[in-house]
GROMACS .gro file of C-alpha atoms in nm:
model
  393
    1UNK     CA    1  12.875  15.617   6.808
    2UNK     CA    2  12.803  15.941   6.964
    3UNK     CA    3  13.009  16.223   6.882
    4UNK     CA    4  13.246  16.424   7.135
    5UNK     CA    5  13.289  16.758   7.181
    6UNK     CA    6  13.620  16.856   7.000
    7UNK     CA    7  13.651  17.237   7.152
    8UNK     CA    8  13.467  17.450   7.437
    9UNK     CA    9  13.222  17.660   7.291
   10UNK     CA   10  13.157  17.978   7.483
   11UNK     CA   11  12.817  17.980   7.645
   12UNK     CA   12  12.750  18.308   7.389
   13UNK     CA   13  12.787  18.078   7.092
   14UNK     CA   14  12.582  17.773   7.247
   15UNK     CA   15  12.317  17.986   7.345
   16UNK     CA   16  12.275  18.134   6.999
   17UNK     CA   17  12.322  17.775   6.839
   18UNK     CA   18  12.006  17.689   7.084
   19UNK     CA   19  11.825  17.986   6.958
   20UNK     CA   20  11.854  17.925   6.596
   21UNK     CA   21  11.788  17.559   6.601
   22UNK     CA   22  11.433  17.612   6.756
   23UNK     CA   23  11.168  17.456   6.587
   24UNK     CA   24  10.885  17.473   6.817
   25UNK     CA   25  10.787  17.804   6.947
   26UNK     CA   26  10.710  17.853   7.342
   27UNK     CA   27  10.436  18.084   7.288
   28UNK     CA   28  10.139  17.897   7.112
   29UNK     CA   29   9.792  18.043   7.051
   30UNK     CA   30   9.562  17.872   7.309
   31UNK     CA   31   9.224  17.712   7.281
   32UNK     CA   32   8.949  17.595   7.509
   33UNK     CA   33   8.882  17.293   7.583
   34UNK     CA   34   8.616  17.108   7.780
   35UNK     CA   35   8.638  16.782   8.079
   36UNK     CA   36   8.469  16.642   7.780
   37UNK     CA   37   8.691  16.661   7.537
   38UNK     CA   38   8.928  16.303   7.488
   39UNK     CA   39   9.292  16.391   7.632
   40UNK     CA   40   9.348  16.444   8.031
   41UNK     CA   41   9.373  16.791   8.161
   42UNK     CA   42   9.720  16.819   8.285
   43UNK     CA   43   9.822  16.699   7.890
   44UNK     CA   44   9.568  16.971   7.734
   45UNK     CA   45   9.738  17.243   7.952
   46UNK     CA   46  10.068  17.133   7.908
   47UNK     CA   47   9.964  17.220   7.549
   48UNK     CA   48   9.939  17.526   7.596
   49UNK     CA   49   9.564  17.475   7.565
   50UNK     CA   50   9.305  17.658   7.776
   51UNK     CA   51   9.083  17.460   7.996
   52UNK     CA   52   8.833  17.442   8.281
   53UNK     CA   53   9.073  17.444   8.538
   54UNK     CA   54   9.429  17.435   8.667
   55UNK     CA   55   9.567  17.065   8.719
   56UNK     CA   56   9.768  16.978   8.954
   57UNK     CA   57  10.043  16.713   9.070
   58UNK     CA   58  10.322  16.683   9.263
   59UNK     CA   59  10.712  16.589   9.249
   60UNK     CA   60  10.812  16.304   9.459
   61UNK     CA   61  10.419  16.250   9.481
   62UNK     CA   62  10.480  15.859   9.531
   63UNK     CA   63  10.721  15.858   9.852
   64UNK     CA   64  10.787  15.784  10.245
   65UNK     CA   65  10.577  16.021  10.339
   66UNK     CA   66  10.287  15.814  10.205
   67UNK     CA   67  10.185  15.501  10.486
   68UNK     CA   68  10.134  15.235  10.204
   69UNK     CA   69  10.446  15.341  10.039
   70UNK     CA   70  10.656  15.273  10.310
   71UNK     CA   71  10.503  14.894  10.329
   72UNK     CA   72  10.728  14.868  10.046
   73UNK     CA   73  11.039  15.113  10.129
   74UNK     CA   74  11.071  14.945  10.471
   75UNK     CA   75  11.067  14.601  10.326
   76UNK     CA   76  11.243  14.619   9.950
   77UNK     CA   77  11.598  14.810   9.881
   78UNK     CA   78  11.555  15.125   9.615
   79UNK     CA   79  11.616  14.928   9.281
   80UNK     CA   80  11.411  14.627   9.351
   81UNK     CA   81  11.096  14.878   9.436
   82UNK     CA   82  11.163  15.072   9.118
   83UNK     CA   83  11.321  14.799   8.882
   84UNK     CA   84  11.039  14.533   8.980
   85UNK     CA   85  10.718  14.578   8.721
   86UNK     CA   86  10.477  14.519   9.000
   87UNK     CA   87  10.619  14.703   9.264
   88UNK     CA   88  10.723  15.040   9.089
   89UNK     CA   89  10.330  15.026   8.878
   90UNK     CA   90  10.182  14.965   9.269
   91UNK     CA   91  10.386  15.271   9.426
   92UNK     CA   92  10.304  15.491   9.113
   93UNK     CA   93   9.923  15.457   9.144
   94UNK     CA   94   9.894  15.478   9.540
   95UNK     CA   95   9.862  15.869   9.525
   96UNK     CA   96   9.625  15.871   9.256
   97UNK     CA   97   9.418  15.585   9.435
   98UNK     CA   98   9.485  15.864   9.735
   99UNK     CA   99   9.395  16.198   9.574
  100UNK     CA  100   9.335  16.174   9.231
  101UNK     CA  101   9.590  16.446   9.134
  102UNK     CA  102   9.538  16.532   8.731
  103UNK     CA  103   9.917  16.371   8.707
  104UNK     CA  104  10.058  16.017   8.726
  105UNK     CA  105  10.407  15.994   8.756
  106UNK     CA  106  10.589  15.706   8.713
  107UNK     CA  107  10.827  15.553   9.050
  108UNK     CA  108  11.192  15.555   8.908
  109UNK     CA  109  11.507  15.740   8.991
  110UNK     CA  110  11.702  15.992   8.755
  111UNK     CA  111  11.997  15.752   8.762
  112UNK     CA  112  11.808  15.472   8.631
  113UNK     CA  113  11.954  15.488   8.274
  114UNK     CA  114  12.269  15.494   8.396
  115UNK     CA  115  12.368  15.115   8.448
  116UNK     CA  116  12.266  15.055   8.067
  117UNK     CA  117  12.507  15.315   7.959
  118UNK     CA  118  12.818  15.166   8.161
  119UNK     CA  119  12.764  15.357   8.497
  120UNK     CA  120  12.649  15.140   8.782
  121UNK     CA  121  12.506  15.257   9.044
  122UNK     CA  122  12.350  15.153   9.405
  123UNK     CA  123  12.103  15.353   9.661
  124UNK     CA  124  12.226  15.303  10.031
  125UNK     CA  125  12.006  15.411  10.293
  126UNK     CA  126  12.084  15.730  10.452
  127UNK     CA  127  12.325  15.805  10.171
  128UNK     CA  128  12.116  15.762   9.861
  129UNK     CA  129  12.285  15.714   9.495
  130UNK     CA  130  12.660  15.584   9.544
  131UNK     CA  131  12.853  15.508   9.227
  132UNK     CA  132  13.084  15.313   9.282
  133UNK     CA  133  13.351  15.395   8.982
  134UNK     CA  134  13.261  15.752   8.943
  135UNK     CA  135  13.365  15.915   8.560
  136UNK     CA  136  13.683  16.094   8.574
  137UNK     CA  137  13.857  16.082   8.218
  138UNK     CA  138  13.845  16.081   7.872
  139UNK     CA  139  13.908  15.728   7.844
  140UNK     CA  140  13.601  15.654   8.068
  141UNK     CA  141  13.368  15.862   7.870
  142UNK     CA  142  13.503  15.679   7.528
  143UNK     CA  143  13.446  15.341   7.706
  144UNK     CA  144  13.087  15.410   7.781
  145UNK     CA  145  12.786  15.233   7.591
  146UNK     CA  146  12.473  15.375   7.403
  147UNK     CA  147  12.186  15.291   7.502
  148UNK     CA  148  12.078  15.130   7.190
  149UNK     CA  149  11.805  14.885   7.322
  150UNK     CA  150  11.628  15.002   7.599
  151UNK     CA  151  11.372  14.751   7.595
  152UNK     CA  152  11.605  14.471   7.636
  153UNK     CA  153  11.810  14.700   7.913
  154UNK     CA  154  11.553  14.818   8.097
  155UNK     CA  155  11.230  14.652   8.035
  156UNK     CA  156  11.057  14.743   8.388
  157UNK     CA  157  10.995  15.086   8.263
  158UNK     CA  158  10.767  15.014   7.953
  159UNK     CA  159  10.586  14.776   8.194
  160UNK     CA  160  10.572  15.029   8.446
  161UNK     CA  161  10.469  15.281   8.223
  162UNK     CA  162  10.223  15.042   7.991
  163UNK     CA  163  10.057  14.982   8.357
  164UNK     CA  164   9.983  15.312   8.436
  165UNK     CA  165   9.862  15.380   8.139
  166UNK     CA  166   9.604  15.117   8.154
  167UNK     CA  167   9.516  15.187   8.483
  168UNK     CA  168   9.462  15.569   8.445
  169UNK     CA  169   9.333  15.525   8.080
  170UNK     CA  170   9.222  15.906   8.015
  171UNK     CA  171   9.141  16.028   8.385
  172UNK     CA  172   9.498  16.151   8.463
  173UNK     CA  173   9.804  16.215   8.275
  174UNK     CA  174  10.107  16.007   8.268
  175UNK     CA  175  10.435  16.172   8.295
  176UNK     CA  176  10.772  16.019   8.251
  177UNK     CA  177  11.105  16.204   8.351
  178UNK     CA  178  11.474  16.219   8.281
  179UNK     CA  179  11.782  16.367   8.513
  180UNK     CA  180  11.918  16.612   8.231
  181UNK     CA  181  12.289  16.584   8.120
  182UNK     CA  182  12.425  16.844   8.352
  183UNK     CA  183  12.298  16.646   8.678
  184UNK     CA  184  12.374  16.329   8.538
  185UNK     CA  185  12.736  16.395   8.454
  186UNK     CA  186  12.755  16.555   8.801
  187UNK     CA  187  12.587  16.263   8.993
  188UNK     CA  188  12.871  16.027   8.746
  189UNK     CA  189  13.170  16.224   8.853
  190UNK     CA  190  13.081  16.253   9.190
  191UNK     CA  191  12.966  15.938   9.277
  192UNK     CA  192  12.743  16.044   9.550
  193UNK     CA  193  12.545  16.355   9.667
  194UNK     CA  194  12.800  16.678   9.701
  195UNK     CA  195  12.695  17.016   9.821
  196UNK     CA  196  13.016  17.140   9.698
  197UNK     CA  197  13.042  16.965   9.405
  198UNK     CA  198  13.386  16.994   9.455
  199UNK     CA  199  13.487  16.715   9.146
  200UNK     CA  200  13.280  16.793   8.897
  201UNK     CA  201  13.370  17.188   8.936
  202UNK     CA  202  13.760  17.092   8.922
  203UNK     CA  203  13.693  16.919   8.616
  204UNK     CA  204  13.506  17.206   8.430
  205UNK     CA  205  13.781  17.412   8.548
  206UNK     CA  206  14.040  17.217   8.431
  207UNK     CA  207  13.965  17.008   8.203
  208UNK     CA  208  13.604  17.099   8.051
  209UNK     CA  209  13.634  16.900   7.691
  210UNK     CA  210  13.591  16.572   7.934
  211UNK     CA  211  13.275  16.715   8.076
  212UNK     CA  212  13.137  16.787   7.739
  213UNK     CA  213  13.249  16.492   7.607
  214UNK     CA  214  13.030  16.300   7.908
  215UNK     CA  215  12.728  16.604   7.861
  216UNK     CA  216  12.736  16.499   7.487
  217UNK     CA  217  12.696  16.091   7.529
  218UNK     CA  218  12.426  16.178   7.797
  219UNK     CA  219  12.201  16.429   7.607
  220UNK     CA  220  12.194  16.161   7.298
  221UNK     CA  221  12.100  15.854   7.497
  222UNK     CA  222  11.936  16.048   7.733
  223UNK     CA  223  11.728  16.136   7.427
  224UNK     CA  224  11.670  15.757   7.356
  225UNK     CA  225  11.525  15.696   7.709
  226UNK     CA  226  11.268  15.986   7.664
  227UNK     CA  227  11.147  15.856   7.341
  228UNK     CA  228  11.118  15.511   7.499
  229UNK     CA  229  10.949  15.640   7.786
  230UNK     CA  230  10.705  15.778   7.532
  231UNK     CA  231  10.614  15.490   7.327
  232UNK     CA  232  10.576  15.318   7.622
  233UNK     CA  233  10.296  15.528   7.729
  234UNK     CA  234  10.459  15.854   7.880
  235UNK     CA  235  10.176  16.136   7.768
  236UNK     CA  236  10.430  16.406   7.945
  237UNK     CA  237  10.806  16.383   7.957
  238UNK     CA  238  10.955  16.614   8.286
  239UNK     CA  239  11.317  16.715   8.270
  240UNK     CA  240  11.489  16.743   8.586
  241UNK     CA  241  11.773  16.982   8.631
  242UNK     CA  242  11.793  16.857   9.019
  243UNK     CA  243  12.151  17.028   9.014
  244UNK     CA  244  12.107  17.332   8.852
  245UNK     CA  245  12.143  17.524   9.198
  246UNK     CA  246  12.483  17.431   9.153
  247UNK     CA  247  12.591  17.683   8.843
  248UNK     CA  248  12.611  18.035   8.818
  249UNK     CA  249  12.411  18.162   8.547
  250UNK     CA  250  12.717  18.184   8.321
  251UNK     CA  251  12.802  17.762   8.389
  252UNK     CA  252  12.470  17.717   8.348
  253UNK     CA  253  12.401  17.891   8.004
  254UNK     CA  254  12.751  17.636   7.905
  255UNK     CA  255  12.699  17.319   8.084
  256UNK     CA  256  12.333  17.260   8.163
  257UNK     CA  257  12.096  17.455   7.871
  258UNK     CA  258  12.250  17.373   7.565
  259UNK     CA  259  12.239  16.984   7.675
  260UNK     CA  260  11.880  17.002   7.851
  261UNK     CA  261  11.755  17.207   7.482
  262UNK     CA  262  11.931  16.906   7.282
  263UNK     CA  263  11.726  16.668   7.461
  264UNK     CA  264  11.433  16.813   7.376
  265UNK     CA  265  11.511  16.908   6.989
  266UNK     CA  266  11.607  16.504   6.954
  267UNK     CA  267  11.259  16.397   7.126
  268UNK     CA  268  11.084  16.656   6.908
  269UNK     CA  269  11.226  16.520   6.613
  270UNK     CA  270  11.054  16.167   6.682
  271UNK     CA  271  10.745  16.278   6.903
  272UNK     CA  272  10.624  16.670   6.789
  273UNK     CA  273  10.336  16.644   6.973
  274UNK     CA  274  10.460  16.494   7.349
  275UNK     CA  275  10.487  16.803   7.627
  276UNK     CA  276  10.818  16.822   7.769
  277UNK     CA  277  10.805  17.004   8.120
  278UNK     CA  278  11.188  17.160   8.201
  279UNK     CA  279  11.233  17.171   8.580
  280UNK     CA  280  11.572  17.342   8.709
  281UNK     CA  281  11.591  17.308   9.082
  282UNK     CA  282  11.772  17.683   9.147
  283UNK     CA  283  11.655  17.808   8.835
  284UNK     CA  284  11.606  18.145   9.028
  285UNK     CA  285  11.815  18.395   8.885
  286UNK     CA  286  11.845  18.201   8.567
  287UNK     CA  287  11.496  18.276   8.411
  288UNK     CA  288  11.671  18.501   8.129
  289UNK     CA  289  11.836  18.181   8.030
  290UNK     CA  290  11.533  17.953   8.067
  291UNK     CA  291  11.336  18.164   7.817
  292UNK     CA  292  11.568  18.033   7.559
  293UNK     CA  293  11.455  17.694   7.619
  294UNK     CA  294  11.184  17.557   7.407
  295UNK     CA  295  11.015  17.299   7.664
  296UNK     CA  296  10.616  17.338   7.661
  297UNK     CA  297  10.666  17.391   8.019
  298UNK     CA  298  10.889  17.531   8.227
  299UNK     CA  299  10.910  17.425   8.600
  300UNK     CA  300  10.944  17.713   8.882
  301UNK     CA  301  11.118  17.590   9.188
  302UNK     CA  302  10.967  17.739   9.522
  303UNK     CA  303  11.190  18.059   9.610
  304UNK     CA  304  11.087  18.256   9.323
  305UNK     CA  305  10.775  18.453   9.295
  306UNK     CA  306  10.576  18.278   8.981
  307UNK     CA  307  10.451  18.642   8.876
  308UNK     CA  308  10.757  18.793   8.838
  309UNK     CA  309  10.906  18.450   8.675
  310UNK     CA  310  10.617  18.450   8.435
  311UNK     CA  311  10.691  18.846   8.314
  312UNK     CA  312  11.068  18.731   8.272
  313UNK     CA  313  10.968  18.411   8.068
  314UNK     CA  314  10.728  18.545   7.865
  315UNK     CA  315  10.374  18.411   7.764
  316UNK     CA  316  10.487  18.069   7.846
  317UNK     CA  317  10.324  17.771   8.038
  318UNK     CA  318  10.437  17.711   8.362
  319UNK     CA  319  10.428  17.502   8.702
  320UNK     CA  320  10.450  17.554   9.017
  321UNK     CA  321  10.533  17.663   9.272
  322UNK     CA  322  10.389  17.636   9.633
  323UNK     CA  323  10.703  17.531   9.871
  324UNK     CA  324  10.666  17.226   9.988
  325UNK     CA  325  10.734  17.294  10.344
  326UNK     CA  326  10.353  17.454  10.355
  327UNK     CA  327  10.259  17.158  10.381
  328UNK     CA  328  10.430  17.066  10.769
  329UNK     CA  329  10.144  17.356  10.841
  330UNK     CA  330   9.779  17.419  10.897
  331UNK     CA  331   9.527  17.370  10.623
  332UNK     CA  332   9.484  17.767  10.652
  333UNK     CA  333   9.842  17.792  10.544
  334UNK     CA  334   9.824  17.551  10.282
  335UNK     CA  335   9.495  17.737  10.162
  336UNK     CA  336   9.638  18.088  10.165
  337UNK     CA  337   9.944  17.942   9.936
  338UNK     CA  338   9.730  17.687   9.685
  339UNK     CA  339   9.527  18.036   9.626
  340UNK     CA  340   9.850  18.296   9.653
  341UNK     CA  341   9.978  18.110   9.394
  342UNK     CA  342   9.720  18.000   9.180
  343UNK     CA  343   9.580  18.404   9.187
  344UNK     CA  344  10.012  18.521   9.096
  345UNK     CA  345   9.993  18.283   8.804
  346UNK     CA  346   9.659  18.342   8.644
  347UNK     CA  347   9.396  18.079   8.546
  348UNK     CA  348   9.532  17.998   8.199
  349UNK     CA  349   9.910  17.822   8.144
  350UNK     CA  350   9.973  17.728   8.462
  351UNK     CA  351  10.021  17.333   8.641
  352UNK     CA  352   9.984  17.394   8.999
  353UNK     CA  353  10.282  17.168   9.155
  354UNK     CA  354  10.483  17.290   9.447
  355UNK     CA  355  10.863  17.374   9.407
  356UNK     CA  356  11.060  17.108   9.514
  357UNK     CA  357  10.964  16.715   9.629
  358UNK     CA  358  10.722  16.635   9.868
  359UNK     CA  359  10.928  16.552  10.207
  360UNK     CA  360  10.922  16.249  10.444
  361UNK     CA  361  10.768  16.421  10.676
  362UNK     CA  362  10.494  16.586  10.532
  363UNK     CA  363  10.114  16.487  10.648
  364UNK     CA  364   9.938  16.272  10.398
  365UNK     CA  365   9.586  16.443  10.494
  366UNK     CA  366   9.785  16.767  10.405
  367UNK     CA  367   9.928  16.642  10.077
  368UNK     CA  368   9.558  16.522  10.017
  369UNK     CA  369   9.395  16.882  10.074
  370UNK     CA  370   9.714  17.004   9.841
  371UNK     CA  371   9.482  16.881   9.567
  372UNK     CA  372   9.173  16.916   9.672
  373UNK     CA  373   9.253  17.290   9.668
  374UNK     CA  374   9.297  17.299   9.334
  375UNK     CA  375   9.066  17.058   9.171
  376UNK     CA  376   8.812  17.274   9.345
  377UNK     CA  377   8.892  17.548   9.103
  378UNK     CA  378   8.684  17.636   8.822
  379UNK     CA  379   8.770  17.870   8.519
  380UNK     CA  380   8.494  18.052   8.379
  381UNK     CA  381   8.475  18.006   7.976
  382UNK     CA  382   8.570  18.314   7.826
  383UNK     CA  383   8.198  18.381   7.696
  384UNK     CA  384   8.037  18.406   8.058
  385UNK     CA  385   8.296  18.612   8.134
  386UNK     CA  386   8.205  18.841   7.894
  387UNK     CA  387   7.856  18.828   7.922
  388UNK     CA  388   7.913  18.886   8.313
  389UNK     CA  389   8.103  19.173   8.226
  390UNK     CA  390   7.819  19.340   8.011
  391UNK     CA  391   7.525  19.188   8.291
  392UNK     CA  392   7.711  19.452   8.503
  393UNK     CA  393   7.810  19.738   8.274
   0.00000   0.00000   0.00000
């Protein structure tokens, strides 16, 4: 039975509870390491390992905008493309078939835990996630399930994950993800998409011990899935914080952090050594906050300026953070960001990834030269770049 939150901590006292609990430092001394060497690139670097080059992936990488993809998305609803072994393993590989990005990302949804914890859910076309009976009390929360056996409840994702695994074997990195708490509960009390976010604000205005209560059931189970994801083959775990944008820093520090940071200490507990990546779409202006965090990664959304973000979070790995919308341009645009931002973040500690998911209406041939960009990159071992620097003295 997962425990609920019996008072509202201030923000203050959660954010020094997060502090004191870490157990894995952000900043880790860094080694090289060669194509050679056994594990993928993208799982080195998320590390915090040195190696010959920058990888690079992208969110929403299998998607519409992607010809074969929509074979599938114009034929099968949401679910039974992402719930169906076969289907959700095909979708997941077509990009690395396509460009051999360093990452391999598995086709789900953020809500897909939901339904085994008591919250059905449905994607409609041109509406995306409805929930039907959205979370709005106490008693709802208290009624909820844990997710206790996720292989029983939601068996497509080992497969899925099992499948990429063998398909990749060591040539890319698979990554699993999770919605954090804080969008979670939001998409639950909602029960649909809300710029406002009009419900879910009311309730942390007026009656915030429900909201923790739901925060604290997800962050546990939500725990669960990531360790699942893991043993199923998940070499990478990404946290998405896709409503972040919606909190001030001070809501954020309260209702987001805390819950995102106990994910990760439960998943550390069981898996040490598995990267988590924490991605905050509208972490801008929150980067103070973000430091606290002890993911291996932390993910830069595309309206901040990575060097700046990097000399607020500290020697820290990060990814990032072309915006997506380069990619409606010219290849000369595309270029002039892949190497803007490549050249802001520096050739160490850095996943090259743009800032948001890849749109519908992006250009394949563009999201293909995306890559190509970057795998074209080479670091120079730290030895030749000393010995260049005394050939010229």
């Amino acid at each position: 039975m997962n425990g609920l939150h019996s008072s509202v901590p201030s923000h203050c006292t959660q954010l020094a509870a997060l502090t004191s609990r870490r157990t894995h430092p952000p900043s880790k001394r860094r080694c090289l390491c060669t194509a050679a060497d056994k594990d993928p690139l993208l799982l080195r670097v998320a590390r915090g390992e040195d190696a010959e080059r920058t990888p690079v992936w992208l969110m929403r990488q299998a998607g519409r905008y992607m010809k074969a993809f929509r074979e599938y998305s114009d034929k099968y609803s949401f679910r039974d493309r992402s719930e169906t072994t076969d289907i959700a393993l095909r979708l997941s590989l077509q990009p690395w078939e396509a460009f051999q990005p360093d990452g391999v990302i598995m086709f789900s949804d953020i809500l897909t835990p939901l339904p085994a914890l008591g919250i059905e859910f449905d994607v409609v076309r041109g509406s995306g996630p409805i929930i039907e009976v959205p979370i709005r009390s106490m008693e709802q929360v208290k009624a909820l399930t844990p997710l206790e056996d996720p292989e029983a409840k939601l068996p497509f994702v080992q497969q899925t994950l099992a499948g990429i695994r063998s398909e990749v074997g060591n040539k890319a990195t698979v990554l699993g993800f999770v919605g954090t708490p804080w969008t979670l509960a939001a998409y639950s009390i909602e029960g649909k998409a809300d710029k406002h976010c009009t419900k879910t604000k009311t309730m942390m205005m007026k009656n915030p011990a429900v909201l923790h209560a739901l925060l604290s059931h997800l962050a546990c189970n939500i725990a669960d899935y990531v360790c699942y994801q893991i043993e199923a083959g998940a070499q990478v775990v990404q946290l998405f914080d896709s409503w972040a944008h919606h909190l001030n820093p001070s809501q954020f520090a309260t209702f987001s952090l805390p819950y995102a940071e106990e994910v990760i200490q439960r998943v550390r507990k069981r898996h040490p050594d598995t990267p988590i990546i924490f991605h905050a779409n509208g972490g801008t202006g929150k980067h103070h906050l973000m430091k606290e965090s002890t993911a291996d990664v932390i993910g830069l959304d595309w309206r901040c300026d990575i060097a700046h973000a990097r000399a607020n979070l500290g020697e820290r790995t990060v990814q990032g953070n072309v915006d997506p919308t380069v990619l409606l341009g010219p290849q000369e645009g595309i270029q002039r960001a892949v190497h803007e931002c490549m050249a802001a973040a520096g050739p160490t500690g850095h996943i090259l990834n743009v800032g948001d998911g890849v749109t519908p209406n992006i250009p394949e041939e563009n999201v293909a030269y995306f890559v190509h960009l970057a795998t074209q990159q080479k670091h120079s071992h730290p030895q030749e770049q000393s010995d260049l620097a005394v050939a010229a003295s």
